[in-house]
PDB file of C-alpha atoms in Angstrom:
ATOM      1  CA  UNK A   9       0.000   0.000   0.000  1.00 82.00           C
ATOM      2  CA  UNK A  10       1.270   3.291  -0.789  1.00 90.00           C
ATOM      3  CA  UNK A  11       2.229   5.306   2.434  1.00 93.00           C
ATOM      4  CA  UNK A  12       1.324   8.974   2.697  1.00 95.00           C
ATOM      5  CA  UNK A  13       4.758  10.923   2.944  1.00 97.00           C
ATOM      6  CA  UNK A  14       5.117  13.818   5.044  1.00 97.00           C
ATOM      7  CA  UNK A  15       7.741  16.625   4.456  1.00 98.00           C
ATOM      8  CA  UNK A  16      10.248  17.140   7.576  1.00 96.00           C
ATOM      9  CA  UNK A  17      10.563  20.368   9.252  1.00 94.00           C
ATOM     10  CA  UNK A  18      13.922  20.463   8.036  1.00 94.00           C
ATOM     11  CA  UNK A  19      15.452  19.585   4.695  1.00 96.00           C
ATOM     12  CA  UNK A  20      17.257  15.871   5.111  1.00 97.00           C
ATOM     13  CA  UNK A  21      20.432  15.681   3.004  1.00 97.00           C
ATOM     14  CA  UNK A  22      24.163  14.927   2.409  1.00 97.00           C
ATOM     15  CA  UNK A  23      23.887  16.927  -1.208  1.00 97.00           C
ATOM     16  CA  UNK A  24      21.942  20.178  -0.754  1.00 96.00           C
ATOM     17  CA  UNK A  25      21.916  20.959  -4.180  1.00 97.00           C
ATOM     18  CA  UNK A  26      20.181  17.741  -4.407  1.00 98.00           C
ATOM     19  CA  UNK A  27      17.227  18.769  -1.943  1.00 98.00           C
ATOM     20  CA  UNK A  28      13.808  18.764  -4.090  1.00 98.00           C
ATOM     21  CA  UNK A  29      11.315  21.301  -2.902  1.00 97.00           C
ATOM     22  CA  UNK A  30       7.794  19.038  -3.945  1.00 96.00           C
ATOM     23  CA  UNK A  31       6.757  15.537  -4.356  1.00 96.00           C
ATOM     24  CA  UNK A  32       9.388  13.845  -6.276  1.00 96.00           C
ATOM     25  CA  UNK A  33       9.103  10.709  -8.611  1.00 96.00           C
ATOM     26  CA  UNK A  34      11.810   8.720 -10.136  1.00 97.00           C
ATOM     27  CA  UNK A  35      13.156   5.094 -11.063  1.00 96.00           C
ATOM     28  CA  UNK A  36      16.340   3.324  -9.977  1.00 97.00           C
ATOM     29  CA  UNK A  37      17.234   0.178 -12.666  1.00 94.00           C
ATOM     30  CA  UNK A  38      20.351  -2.431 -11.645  1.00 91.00           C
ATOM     31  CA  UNK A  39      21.952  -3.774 -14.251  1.00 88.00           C
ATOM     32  CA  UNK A  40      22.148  -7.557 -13.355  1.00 75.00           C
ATOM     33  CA  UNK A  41      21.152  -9.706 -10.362  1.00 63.00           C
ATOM     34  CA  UNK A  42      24.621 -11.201  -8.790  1.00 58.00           C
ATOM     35  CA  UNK A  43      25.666  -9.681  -5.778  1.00 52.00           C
ATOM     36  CA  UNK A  44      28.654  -8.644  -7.805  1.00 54.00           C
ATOM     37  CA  UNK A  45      26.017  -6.454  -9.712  1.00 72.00           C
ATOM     38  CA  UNK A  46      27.053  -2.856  -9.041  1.00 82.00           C
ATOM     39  CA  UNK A  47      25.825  -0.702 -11.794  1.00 92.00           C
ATOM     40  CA  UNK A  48      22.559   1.102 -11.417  1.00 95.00           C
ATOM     41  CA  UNK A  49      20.969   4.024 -13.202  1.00 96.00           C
ATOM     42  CA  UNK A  50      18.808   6.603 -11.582  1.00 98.00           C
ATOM     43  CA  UNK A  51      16.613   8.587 -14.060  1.00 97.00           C
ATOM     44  CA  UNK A  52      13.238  10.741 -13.656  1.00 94.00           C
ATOM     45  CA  UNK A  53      10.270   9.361 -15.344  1.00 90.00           C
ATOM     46  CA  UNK A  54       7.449  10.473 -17.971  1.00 86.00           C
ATOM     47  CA  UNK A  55       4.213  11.744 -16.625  1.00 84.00           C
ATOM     48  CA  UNK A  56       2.350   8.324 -17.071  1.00 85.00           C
ATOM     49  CA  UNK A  57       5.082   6.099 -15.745  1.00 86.00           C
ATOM     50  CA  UNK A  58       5.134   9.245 -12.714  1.00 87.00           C
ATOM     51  CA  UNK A  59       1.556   8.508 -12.621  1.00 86.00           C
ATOM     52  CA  UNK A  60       1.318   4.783 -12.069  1.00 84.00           C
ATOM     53  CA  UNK A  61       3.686   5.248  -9.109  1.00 85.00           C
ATOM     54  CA  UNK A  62       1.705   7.438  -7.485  1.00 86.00           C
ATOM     55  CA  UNK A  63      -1.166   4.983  -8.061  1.00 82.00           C
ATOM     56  CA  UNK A  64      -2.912   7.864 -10.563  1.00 60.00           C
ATOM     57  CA  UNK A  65      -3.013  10.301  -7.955  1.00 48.00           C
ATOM     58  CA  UNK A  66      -3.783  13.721  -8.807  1.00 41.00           C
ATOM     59  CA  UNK A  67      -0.974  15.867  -9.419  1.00 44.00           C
ATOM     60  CA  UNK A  68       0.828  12.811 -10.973  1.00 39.00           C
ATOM     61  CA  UNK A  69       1.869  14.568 -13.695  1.00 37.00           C
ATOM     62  CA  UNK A  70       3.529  17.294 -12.071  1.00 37.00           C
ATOM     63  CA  UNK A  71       5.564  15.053  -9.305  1.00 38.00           C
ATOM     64  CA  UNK A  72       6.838  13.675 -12.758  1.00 42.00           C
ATOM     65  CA  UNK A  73       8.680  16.846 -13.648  1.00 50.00           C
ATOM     66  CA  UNK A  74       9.505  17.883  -9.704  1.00 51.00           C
ATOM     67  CA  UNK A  75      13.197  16.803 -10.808  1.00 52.00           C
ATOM     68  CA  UNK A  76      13.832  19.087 -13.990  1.00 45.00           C
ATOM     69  CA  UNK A  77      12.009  21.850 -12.503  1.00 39.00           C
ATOM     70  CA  UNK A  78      13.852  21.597  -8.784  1.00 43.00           C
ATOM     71  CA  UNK A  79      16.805  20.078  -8.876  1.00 45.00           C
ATOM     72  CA  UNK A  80      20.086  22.041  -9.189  1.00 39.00           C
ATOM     73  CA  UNK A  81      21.056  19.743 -11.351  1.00 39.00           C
ATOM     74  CA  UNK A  82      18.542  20.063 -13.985  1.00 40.00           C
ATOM     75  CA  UNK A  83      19.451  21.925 -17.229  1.00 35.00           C
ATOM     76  CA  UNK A  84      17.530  24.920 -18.211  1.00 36.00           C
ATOM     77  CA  UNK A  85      14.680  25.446 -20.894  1.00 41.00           C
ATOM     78  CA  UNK A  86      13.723  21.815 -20.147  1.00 41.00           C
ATOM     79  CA  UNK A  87      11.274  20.346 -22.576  1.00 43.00           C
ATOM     80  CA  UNK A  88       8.254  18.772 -21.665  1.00 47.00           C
ATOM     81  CA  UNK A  89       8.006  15.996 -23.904  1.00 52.00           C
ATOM     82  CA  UNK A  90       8.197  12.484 -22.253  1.00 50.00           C
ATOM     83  CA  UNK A  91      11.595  11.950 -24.114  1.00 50.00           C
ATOM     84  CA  UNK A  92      13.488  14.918 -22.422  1.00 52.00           C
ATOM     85  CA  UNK A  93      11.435  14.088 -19.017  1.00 57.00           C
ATOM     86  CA  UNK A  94      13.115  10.177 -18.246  1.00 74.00           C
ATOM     87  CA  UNK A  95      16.633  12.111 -17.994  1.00 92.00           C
ATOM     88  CA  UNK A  96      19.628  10.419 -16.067  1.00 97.00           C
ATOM     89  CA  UNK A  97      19.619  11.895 -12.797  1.00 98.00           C
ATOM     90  CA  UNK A  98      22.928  10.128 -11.427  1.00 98.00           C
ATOM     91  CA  UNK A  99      24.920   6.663 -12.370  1.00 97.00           C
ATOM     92  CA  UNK A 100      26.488   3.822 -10.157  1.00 97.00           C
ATOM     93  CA  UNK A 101      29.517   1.984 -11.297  1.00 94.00           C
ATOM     94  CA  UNK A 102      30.939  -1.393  -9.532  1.00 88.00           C
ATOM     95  CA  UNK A 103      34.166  -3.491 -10.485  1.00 77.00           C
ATOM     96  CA  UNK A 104      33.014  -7.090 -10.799  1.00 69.00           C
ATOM     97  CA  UNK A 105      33.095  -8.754  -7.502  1.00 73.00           C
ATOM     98  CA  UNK A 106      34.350  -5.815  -5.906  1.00 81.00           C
ATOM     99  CA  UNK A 107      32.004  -4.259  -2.362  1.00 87.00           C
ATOM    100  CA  UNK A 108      32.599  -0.593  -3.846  1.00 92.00           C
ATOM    101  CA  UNK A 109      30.055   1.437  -5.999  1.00 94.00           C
ATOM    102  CA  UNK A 110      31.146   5.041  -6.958  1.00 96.00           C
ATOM    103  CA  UNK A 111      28.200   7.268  -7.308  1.00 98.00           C
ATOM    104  CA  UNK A 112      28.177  10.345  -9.889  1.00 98.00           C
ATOM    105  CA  UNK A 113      25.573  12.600 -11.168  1.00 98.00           C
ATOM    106  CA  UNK A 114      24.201  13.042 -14.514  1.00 96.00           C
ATOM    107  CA  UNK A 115      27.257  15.445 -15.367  1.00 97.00           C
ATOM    108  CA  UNK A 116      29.988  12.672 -14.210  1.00 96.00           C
ATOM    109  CA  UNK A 117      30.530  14.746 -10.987  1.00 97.00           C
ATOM    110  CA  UNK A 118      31.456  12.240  -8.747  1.00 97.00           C
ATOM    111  CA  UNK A 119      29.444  12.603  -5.396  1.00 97.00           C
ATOM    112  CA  UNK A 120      29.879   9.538  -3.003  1.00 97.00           C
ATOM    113  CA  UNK A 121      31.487   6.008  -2.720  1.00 95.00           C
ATOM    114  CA  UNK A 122      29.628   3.108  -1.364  1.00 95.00           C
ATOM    115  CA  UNK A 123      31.686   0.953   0.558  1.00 92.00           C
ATOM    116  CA  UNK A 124      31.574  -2.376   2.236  1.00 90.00           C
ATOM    117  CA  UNK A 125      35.427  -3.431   3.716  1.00 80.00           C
ATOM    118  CA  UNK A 126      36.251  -7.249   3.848  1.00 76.00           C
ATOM    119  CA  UNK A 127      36.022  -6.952   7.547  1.00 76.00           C
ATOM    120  CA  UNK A 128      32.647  -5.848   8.504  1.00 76.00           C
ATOM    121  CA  UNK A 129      28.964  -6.805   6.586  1.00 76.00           C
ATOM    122  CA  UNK A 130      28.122  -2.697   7.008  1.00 88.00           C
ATOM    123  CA  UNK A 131      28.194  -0.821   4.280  1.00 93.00           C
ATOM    124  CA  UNK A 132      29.473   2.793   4.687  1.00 95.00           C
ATOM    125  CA  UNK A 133      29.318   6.106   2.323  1.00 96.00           C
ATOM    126  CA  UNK A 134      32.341   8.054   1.605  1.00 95.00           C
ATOM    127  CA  UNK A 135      33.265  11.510   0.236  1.00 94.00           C
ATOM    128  CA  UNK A 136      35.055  10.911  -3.013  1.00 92.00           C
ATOM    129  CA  UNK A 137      39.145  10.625  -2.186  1.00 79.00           C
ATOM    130  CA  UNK A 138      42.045  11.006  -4.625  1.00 55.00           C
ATOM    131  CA  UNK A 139      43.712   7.931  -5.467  1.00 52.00           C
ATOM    132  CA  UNK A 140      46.719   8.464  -3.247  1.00 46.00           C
ATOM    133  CA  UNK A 141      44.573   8.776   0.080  1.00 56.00           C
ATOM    134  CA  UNK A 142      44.443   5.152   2.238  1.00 58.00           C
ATOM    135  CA  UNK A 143      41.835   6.021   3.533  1.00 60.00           C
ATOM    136  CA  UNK A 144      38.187   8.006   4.082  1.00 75.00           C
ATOM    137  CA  UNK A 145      36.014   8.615   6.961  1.00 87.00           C
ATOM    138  CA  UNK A 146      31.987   7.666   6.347  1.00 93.00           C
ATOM    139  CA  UNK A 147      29.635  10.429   6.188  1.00 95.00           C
ATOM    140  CA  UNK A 148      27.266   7.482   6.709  1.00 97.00           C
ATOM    141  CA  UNK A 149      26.823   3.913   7.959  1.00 95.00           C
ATOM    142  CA  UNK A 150      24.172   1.329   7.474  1.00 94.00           C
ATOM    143  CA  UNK A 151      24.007  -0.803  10.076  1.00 89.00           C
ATOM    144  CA  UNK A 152      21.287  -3.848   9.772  1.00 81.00           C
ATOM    145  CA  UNK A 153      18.459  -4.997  12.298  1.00 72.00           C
ATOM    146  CA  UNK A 154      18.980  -9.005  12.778  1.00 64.00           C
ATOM    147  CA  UNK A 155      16.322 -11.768  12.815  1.00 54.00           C
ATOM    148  CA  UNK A 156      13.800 -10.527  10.552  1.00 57.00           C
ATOM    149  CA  UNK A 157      13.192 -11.649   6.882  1.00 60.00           C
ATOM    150  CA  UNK A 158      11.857  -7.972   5.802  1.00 64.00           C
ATOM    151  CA  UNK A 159      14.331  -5.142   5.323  1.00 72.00           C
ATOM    152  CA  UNK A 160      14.581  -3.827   8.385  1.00 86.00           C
ATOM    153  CA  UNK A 161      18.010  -1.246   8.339  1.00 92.00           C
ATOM    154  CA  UNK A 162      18.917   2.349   9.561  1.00 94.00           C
ATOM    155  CA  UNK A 163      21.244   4.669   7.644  1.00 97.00           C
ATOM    156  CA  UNK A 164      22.720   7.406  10.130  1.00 97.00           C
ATOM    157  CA  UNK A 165      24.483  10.257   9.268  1.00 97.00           C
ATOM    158  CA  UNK A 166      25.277  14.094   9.900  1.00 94.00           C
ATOM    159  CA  UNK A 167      22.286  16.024   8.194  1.00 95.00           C
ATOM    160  CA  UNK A 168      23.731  18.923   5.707  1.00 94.00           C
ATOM    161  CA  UNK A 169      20.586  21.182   7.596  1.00 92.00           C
ATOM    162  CA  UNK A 170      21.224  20.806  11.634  1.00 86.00           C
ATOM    163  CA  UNK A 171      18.844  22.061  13.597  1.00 80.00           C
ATOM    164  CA  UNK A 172      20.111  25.532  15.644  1.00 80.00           C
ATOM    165  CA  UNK A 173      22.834  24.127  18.108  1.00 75.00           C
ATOM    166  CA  UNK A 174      22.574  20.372  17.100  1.00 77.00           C
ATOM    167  CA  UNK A 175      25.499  20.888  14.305  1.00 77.00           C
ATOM    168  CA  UNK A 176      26.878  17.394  15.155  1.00 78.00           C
ATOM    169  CA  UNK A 177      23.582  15.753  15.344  1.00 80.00           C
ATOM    170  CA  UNK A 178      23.311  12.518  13.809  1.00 89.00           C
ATOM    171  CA  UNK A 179      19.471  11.650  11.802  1.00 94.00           C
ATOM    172  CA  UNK A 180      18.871   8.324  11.953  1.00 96.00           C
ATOM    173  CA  UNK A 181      16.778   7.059   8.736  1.00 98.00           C
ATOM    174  CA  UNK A 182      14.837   3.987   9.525  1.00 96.00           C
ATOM    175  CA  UNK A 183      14.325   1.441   6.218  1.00 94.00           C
ATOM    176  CA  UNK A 184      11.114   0.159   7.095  1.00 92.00           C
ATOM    177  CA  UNK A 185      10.941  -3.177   4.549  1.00 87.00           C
ATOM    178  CA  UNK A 186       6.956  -3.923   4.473  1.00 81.00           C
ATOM    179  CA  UNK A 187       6.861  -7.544   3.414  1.00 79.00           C
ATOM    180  CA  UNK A 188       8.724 -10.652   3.165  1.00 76.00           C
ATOM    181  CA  UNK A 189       9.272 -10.701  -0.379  1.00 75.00           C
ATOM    182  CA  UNK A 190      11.040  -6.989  -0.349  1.00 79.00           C
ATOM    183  CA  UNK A 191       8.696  -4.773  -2.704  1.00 87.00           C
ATOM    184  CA  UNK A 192       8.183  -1.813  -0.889  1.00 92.00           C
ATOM    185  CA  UNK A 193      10.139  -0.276   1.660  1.00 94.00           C
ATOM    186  CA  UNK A 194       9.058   2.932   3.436  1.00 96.00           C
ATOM    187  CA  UNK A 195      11.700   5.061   5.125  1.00 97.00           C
ATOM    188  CA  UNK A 196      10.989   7.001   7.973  1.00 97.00           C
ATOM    189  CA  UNK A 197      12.259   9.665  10.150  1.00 97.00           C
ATOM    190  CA  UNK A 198      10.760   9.903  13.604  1.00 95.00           C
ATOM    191  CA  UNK A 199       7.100   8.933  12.761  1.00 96.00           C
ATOM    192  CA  UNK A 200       7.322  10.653   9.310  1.00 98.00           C
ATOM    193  CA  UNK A 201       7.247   8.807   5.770  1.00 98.00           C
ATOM    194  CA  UNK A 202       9.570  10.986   3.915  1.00 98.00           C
ATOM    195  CA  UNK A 203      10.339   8.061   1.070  1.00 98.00           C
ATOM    196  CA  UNK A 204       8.864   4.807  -0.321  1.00 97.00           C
ATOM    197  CA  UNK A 205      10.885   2.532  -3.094  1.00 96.00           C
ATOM    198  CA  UNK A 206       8.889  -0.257  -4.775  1.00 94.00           C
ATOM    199  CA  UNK A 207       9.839  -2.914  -7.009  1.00 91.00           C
ATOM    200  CA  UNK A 208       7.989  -2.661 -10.527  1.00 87.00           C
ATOM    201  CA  UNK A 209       8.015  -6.170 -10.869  1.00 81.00           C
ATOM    202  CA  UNK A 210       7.366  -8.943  -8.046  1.00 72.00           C
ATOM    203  CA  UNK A 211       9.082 -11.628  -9.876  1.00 68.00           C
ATOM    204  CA  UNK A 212      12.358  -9.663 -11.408  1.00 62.00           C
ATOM    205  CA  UNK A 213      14.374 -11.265  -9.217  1.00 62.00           C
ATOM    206  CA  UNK A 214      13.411 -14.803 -10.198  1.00 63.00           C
ATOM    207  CA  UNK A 215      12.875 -14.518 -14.234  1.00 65.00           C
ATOM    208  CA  UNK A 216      15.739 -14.033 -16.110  1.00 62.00           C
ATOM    209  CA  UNK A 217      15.859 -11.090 -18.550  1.00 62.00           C
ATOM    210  CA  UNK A 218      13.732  -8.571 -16.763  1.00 70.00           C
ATOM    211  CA  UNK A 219      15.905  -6.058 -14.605  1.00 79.00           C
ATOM    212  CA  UNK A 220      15.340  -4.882 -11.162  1.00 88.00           C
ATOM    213  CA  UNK A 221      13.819  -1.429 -11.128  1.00 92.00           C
ATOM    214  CA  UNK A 222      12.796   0.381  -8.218  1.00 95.00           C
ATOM    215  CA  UNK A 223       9.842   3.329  -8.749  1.00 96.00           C
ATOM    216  CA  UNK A 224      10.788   5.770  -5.795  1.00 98.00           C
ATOM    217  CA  UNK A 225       8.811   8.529  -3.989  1.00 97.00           C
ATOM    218  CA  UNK A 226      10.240  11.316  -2.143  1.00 98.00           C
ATOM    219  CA  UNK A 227       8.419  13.882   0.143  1.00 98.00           C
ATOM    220  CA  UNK A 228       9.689  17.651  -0.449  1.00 98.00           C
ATOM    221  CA  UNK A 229      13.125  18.091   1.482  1.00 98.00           C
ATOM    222  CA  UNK A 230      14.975  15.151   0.845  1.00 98.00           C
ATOM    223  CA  UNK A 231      17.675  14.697  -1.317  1.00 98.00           C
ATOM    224  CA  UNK A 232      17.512  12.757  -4.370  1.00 98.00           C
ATOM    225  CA  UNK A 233      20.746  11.716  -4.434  1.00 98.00           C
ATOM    226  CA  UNK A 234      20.571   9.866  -0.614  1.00 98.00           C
ATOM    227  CA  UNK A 235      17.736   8.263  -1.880  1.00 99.00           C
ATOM    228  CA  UNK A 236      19.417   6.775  -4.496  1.00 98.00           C
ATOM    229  CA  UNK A 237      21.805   5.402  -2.310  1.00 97.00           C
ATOM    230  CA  UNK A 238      19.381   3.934  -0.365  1.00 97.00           C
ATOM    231  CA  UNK A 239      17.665   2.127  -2.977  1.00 96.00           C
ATOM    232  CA  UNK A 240      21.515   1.140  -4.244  1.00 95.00           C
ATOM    233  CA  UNK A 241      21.880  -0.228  -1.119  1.00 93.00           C
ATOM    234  CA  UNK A 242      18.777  -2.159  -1.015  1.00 91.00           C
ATOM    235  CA  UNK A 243      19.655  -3.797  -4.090  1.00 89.00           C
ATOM    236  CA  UNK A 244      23.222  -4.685  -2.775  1.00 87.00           C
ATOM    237  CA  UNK A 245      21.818  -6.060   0.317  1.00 84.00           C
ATOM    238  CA  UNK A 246      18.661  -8.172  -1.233  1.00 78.00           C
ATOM    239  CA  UNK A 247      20.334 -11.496  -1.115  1.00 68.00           C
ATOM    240  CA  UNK A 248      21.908 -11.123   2.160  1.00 66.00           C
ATOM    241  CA  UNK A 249      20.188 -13.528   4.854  1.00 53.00           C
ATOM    242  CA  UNK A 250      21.224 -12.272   8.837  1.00 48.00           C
TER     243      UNK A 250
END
């Protein structure tokens, strides 16, 4: 069932000039299903695709735009037409068998790196580091809930918009999975929906030839590129039993 979101008081975000300002509709696609798999896409979808993920709401059409029009990182004198409207929003690349995923956006700016070391099951996110660095401190950690068969993680990190004297607060994101078979997953902050992914296809991970896609709803004030790396993340993490 689709969740009503609710915006936060505050913007939530590691990218600011990621930070959408309405309703926000858009699709993440992995290329492959091995747990070696680390290349996804995230683009923004035509009105009607917009509109069967909101489950033909009203105002489908216009959550289908919400990224060209409010995103930083849309060009200007976007076109309307359903071709200019599914636009890459940001790319993830993986080395075959490898537990990293670099993140960039539609431009090749790189943004994060997802990281898993051979010593721990978390996965961590990481500022981009030049080559001859050893090492990088997370700006984010996922850390999993055992004993349950539905995703069931939280992602905690240091929110780009503190509140007034809480500049080293951490926001915990809760990743809600609601069902067994891991098709949608709300996350919530506090007792506030501010995201919902859903698998566009119950049986994509069985049937070979049809790739996992995620459609993925976002309240105003989140950022579009840590929801993408949540949804990454949920796709790196499908297979793994606790």
């Amino acid at each position: 069932m689709l969740p009503e979101l609710t915006p936060p008081k505050k913007p939530i975000a590691l990218r600011p000039e990621h930070v959408v300002d309405r309703q926000t509709v858009f699709r993440v696609q992995q290329h492959g299903k091995a747990l070696s798999a680390g290349k996804f896409t995230v683009f923004s979808l035509d009105d009607k695709a917009a509109a069967v993920a909101l489950g033909h709401n009203a105002g489908a059409e216009s959550a289908g735009k919400a990224f060209s029009s409010s995103s930083a990182a849309a060009s200007s004198g976007h076109k309307t037409n359903q071709a200019e409207q599914r636009q890459t929003m940001f790319t993830v690349d993986g080395k075959y068998m490898s537990m990293t995923r670099k993140v960039h956006d539609a431009s090749g700016l790189p943004l994060f790196v997802l990281r898993r070391y051979s010593t721990s099951r978390k996965w961590t996110v990481e500022l981009p580091r030049a080559e001859s660095k050893k090492s990088s401190q997370p700006i984010a950690k996922l850390k999993s809930r055992y004993g349950s068969l539905k995703d069931d993680r939280n992602l905690s990190f240091k929110n780009a918009f503190p509140a007034e004297g809480a500049e080293n607060e951490q926001v915990v994101l809760h990743i809600e999975g609601q069902d067994i078979w891991k098709q949608r997953t709300n996350i919530r902050y506090g007792n506030r929906v501010v995201m919902t992914a859903k698998r566009t296809d119950k049986m994509s991970t069985y049937l070979p030839g049809i790739k996992i896609e995620w459609d993925v709803i976002v309240t105003a004030g989140m950022d579009v590129s840590l929801a993408s790396i949540i949804v990454v993340l949920l796709g790196q993490t499908m297979y793994e039993s606790y």
